[in-house]
PDB file of C-alpha atoms in Angstrom:
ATOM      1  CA  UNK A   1     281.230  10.864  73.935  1.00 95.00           C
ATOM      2  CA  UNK A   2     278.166  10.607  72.387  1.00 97.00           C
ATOM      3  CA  UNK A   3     274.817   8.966  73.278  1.00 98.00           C
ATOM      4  CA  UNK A   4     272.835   7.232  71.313  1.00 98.00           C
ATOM      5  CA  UNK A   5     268.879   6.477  72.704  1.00 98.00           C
ATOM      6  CA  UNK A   6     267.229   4.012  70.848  1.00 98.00           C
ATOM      7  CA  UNK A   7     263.597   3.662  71.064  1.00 97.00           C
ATOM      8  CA  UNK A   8     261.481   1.369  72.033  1.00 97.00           C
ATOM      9  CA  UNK A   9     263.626  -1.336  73.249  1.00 97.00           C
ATOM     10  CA  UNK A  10     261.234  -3.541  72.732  1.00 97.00           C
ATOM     11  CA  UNK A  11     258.541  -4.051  69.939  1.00 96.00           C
ATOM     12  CA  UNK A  12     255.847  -6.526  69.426  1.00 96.00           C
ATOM     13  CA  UNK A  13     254.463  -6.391  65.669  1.00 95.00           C
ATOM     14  CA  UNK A  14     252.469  -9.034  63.667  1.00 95.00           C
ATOM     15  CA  UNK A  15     253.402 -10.002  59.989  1.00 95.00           C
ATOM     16  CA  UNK A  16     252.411  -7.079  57.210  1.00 96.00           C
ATOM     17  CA  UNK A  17     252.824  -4.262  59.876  1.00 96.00           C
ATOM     18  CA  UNK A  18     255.091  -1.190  59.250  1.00 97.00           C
ATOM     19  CA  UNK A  19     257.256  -1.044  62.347  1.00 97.00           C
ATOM     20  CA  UNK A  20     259.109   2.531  63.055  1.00 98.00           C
ATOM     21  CA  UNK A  21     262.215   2.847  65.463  1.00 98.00           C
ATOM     22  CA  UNK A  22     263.769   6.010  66.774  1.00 98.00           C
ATOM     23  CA  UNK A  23     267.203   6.861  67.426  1.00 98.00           C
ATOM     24  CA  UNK A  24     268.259  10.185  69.207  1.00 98.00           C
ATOM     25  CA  UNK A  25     271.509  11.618  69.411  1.00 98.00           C
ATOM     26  CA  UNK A  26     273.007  13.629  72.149  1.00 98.00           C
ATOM     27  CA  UNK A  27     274.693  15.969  69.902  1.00 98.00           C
ATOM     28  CA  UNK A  28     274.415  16.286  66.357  1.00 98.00           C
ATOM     29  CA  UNK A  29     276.073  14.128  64.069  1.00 97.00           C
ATOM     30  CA  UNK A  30     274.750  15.561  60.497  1.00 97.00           C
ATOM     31  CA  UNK A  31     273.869  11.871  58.781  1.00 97.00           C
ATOM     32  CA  UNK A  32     277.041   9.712  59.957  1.00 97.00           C
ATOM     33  CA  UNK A  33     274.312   7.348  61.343  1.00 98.00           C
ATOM     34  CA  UNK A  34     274.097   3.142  60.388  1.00 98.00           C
ATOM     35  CA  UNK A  35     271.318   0.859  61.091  1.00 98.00           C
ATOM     36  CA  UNK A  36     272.337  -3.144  61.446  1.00 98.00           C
ATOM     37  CA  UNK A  37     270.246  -6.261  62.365  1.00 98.00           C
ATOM     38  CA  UNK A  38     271.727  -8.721  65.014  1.00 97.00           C
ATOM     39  CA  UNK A  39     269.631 -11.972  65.002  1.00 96.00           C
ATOM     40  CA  UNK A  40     271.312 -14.898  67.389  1.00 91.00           C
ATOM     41  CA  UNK A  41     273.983 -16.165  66.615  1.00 89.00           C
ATOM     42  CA  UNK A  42     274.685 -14.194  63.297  1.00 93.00           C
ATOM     43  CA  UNK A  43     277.068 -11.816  62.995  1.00 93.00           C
ATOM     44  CA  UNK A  44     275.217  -7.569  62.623  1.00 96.00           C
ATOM     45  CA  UNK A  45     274.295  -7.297  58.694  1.00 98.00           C
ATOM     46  CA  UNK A  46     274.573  -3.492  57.724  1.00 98.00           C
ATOM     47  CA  UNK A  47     271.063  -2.454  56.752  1.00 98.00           C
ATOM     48  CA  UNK A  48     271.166   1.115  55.905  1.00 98.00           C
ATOM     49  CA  UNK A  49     274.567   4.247  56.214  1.00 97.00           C
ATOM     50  CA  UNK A  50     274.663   7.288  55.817  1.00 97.00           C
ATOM     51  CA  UNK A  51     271.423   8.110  57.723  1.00 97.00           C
ATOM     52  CA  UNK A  52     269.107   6.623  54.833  1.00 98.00           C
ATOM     53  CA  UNK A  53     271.116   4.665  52.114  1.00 97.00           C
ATOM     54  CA  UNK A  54     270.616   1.272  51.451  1.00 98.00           C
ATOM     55  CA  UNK A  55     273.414  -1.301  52.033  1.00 97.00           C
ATOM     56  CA  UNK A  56     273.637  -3.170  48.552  1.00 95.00           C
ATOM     57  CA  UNK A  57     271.733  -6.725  48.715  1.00 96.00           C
ATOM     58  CA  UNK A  58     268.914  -5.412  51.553  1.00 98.00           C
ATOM     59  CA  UNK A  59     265.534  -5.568  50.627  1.00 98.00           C
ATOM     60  CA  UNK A  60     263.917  -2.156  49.684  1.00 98.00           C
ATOM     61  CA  UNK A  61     261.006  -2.325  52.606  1.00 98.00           C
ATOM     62  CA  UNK A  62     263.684  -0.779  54.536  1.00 98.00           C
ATOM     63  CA  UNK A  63     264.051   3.168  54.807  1.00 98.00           C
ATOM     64  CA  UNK A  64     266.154   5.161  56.991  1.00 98.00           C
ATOM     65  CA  UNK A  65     265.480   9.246  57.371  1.00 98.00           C
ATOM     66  CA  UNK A  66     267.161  11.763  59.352  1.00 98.00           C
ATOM     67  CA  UNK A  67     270.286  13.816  60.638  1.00 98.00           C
ATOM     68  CA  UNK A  68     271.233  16.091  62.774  1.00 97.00           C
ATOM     69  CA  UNK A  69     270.266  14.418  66.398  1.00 98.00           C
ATOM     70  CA  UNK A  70     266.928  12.513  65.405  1.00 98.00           C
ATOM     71  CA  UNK A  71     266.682   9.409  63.228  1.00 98.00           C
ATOM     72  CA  UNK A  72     264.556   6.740  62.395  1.00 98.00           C
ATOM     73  CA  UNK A  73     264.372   2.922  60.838  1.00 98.00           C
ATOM     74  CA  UNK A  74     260.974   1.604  58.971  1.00 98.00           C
ATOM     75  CA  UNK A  75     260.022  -1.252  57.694  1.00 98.00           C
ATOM     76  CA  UNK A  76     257.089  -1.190  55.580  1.00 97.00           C
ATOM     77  CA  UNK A  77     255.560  -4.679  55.969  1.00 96.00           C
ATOM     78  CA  UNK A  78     257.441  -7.131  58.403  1.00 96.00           C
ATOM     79  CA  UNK A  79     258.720 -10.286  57.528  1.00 96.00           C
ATOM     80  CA  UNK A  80     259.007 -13.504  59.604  1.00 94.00           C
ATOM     81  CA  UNK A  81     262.851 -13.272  58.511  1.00 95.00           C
ATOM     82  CA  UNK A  82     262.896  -9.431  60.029  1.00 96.00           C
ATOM     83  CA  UNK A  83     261.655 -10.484  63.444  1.00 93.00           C
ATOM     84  CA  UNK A  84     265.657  -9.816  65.144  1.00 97.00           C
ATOM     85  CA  UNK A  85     267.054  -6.621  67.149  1.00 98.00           C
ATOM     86  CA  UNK A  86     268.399  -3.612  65.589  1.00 98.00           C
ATOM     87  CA  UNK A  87     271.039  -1.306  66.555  1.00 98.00           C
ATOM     88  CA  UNK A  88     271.659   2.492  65.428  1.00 98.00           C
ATOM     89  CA  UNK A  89     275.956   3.441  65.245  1.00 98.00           C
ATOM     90  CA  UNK A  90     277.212   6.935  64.767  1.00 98.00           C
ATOM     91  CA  UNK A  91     280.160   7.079  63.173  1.00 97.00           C
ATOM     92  CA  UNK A  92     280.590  11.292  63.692  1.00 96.00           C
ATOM     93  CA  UNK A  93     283.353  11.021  66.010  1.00 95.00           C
ATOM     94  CA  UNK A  94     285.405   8.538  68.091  1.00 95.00           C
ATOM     95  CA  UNK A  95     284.627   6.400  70.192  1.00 96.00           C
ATOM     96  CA  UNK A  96     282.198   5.065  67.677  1.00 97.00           C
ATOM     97  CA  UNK A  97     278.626   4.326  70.004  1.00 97.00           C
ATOM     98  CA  UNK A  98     276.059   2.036  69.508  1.00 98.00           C
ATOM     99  CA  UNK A  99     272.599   2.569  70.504  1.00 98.00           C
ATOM    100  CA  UNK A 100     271.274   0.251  72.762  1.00 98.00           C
ATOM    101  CA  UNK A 101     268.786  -1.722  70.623  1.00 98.00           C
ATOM    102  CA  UNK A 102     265.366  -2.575  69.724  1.00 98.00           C
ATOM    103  CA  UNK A 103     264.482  -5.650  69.986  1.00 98.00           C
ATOM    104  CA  UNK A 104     261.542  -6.920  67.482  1.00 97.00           C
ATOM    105  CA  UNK A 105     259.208  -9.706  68.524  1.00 95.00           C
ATOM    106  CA  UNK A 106     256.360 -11.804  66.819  1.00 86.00           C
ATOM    107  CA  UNK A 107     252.852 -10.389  68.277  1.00 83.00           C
TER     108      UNK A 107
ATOM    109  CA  UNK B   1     284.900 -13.152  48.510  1.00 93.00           C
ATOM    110  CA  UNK B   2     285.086 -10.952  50.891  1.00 94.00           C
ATOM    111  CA  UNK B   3     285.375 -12.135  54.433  1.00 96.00           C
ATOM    112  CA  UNK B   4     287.000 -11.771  57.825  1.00 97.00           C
ATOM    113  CA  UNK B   5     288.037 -14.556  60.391  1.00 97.00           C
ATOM    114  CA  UNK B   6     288.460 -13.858  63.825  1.00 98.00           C
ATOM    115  CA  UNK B   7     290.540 -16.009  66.212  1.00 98.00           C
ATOM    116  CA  UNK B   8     292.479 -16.490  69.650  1.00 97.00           C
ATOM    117  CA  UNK B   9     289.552 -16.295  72.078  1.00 97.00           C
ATOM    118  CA  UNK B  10     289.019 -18.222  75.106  1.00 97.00           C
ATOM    119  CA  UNK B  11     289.256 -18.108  78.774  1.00 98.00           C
ATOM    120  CA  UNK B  12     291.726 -16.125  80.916  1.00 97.00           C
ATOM    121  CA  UNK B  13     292.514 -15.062  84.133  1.00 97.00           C
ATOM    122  CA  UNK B  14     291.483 -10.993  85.810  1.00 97.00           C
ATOM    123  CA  UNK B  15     294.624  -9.703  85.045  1.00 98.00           C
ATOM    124  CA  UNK B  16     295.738 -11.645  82.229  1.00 98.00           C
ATOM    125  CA  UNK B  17     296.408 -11.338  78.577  1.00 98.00           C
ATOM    126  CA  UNK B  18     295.001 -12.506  75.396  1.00 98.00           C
ATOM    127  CA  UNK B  19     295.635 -11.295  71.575  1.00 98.00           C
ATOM    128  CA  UNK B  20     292.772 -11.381  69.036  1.00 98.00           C
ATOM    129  CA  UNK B  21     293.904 -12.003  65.300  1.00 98.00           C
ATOM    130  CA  UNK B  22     291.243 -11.389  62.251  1.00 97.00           C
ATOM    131  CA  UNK B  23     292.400 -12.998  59.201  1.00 97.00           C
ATOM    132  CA  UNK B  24     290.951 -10.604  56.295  1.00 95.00           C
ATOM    133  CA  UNK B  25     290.537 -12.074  52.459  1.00 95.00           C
ATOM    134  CA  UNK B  26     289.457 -10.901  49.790  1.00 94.00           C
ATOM    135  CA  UNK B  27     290.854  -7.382  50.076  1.00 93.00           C
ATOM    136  CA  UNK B  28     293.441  -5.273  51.597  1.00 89.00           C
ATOM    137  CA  UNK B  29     292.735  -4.173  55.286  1.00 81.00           C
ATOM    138  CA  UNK B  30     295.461  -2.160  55.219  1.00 86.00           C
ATOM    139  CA  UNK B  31     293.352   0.143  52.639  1.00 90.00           C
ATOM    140  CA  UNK B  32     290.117   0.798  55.172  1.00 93.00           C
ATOM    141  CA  UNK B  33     289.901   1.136  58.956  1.00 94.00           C
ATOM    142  CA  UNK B  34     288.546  -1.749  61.193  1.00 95.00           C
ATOM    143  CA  UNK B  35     287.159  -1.696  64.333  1.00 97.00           C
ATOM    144  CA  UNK B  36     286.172  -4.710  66.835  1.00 98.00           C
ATOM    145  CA  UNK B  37     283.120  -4.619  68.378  1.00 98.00           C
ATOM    146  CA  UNK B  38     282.325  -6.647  71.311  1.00 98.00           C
ATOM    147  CA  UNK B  39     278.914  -8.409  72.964  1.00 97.00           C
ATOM    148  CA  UNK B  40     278.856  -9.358  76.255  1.00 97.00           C
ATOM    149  CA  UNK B  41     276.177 -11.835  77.659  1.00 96.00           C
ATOM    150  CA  UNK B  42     272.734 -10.651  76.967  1.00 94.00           C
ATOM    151  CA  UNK B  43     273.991  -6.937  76.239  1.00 96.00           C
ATOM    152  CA  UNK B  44     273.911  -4.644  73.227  1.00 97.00           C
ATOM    153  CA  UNK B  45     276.971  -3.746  71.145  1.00 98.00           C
ATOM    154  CA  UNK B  46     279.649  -2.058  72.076  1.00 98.00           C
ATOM    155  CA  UNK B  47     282.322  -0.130  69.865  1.00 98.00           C
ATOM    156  CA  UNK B  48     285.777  -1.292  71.283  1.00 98.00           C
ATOM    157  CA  UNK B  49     288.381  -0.116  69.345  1.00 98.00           C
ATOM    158  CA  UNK B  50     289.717   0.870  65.629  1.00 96.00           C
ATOM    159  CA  UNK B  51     292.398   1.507  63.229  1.00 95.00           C
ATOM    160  CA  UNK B  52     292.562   3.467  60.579  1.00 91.00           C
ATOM    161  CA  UNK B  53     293.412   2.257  56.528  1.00 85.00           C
ATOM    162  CA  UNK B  54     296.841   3.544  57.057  1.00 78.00           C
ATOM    163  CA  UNK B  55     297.083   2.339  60.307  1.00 74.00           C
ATOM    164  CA  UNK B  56     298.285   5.645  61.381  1.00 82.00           C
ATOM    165  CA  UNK B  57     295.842   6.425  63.855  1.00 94.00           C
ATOM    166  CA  UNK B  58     293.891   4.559  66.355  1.00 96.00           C
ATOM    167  CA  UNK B  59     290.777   4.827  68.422  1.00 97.00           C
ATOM    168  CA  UNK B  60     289.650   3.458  71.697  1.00 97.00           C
ATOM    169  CA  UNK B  61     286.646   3.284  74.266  1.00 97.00           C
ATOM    170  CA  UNK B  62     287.406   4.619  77.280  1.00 96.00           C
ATOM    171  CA  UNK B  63     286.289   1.229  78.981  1.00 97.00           C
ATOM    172  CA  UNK B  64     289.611  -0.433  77.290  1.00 98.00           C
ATOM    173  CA  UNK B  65     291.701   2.699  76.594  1.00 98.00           C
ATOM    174  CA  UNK B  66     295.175   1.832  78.123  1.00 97.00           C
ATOM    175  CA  UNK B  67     294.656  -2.176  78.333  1.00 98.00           C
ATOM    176  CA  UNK B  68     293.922  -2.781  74.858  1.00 98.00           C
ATOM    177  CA  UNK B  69     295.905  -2.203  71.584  1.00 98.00           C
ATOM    178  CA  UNK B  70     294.917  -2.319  68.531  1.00 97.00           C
ATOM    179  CA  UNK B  71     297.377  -3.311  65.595  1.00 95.00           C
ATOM    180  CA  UNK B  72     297.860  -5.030  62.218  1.00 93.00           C
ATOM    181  CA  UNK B  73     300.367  -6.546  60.133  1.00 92.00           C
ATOM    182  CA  UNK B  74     299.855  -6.114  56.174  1.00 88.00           C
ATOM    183  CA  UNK B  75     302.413  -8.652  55.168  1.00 90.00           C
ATOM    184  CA  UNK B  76     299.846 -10.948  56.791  1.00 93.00           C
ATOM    185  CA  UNK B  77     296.938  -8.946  56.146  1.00 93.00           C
ATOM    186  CA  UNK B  78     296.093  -9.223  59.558  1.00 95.00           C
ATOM    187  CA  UNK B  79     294.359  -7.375  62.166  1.00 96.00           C
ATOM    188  CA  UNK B  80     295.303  -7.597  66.171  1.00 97.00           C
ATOM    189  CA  UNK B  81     293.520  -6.848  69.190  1.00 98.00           C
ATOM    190  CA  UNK B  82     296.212  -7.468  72.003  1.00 98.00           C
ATOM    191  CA  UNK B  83     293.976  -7.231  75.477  1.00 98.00           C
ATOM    192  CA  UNK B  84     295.948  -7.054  79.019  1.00 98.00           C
ATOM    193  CA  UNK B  85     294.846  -6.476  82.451  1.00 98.00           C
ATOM    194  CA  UNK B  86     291.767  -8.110  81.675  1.00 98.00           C
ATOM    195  CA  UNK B  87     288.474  -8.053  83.835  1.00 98.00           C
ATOM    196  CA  UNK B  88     285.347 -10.220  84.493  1.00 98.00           C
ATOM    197  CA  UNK B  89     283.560  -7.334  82.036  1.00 98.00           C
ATOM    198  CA  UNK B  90     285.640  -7.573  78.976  1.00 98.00           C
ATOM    199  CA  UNK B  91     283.630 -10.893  78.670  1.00 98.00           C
ATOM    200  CA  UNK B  92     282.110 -10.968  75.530  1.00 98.00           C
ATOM    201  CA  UNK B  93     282.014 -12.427  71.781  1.00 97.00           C
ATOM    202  CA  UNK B  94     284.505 -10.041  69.892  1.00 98.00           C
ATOM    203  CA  UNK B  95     283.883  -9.331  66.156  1.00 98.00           C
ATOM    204  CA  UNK B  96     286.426  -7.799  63.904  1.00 98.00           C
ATOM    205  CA  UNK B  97     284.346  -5.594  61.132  1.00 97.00           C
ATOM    206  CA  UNK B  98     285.410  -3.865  57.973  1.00 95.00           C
ATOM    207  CA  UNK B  99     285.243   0.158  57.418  1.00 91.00           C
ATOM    208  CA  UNK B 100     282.304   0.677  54.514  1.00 90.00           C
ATOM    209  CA  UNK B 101     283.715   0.290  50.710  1.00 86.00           C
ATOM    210  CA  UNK B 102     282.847   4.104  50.055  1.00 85.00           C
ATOM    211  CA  UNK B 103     283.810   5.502  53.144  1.00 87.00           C
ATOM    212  CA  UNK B 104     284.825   4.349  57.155  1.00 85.00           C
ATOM    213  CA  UNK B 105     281.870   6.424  57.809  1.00 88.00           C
ATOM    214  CA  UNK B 106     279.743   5.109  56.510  1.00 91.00           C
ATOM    215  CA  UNK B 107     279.427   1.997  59.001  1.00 94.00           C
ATOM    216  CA  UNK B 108     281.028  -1.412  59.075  1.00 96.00           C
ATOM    217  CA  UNK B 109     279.839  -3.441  56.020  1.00 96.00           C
ATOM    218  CA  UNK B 110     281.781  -6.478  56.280  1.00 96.00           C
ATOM    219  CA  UNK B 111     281.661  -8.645  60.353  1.00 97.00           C
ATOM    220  CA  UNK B 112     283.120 -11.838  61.206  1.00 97.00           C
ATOM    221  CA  UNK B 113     281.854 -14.573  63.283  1.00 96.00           C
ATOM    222  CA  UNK B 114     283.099 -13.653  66.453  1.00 97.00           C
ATOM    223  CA  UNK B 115     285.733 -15.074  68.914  1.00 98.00           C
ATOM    224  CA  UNK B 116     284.388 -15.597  72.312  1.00 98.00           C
ATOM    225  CA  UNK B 117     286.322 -14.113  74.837  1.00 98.00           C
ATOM    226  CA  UNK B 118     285.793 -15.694  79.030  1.00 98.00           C
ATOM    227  CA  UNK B 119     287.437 -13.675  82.164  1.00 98.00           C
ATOM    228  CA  UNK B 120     287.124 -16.014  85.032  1.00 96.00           C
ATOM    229  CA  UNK B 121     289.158 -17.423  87.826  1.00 95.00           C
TER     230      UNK B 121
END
């Protein structure tokens, strides 16, 4: 199966800042990589697929890059509304894995 | 609109059975794959099982793999997660999610609301 390492787990950030998170793959999985946003409560929203392609109706301040084993998630200037954890899914082979999230917190 | 509704959560036994339904409308499951995904208390997501949009083939963790079954019925447009020999870990809010419009690999783009799911005695 394979692994998905998400880092940090944890993030504190302030309004305005760019926040970066990392996801690492065991083995490669060319860009067959999603980004969603879990806030409490809510149902994940998918943010980003295919490694760095927008979902339709997200704002623009998120950007997703990579492939291969090494990916990451920005956000260019937080948002009160972004402050929620976020989870990386390959979708290469089955079983489909998560990663195992970064949470982001208000500084 | 688009949508999925889960149902058929609640508590059971170690050892016993439930069966997960997710109502789809607004399209035809039966042309992408689905998957359910599961939460447990306090825990991250976890991939549990899906179908393809044929319904041909099916995919399963290995934590579940030979307890659960995944199914669906398109004259209801329906989707079915029957779960046996159940255990204090398969305790968890289950969401039923829709394969991505342009392809099933590019994520899950459409997520119910969940069905929580309690294994206790």
């Amino acid at each position: 199966d394979i692994q998905l390492t998400q880092s940090p787990s944890f993030l504190s950030a302030s309004v305005g800042d760019r926040v970066t998170i990392t996801c690492r793959a065991s083995q490669g999985i060319f860009s067959y990589l999603a980004w969603y946003q879990e806030k409490p409560g809510r149902a994940p929203k998918l943010l980003i697929y295919a490694a760095s392609t927008l979902q339709s109706g997200v704002p623009s301040r998120f950007s997703g890059s990579g492939s291969g084993t090494e990916f990451t998630l920005t956000i260019s200037s937080l948002q009160p509304e972004d402050f929620a954890t976020y989870y990386c899914q390959q979708l290469n082979s089955y079983p489909l894995t998560f990663g195992g999230g970064t949470k982001v917190e208000i500084e | 609109e688009v949508q999925v509704l889960e149902s058929g959560g609640g508590l059971a036994q170690p050892g016993g059975s439930l069966r997960l339904s997710c109502a789809a409308s607004g399209f035809s499951f039966s042309s992408y794959a689905m998957s359910w995904v599961r939460q447990a208390p306090g825990k991250g997501l976890e991939w549990v099982s899906g179908i393809s949009g044929s319904g041909g083939r099916t995919y399963y963790a290995d934590s579940v793999k030979g307890r659960f079954t995944i199914s669906g019925d398109n004259s209801k447009n329906t989707l079915f997660l029957q779960m046996n020999s159940l255990r204090a870990e398969d305790t968890a809010v289950y969401y039923c999610s829709k394969g991505h419009q342009y392809s099933s690999s590019y994520g899950m783009d459409v997520w119910g609301q969940g069905t929580t799911v309690t294994v206790s005695s």
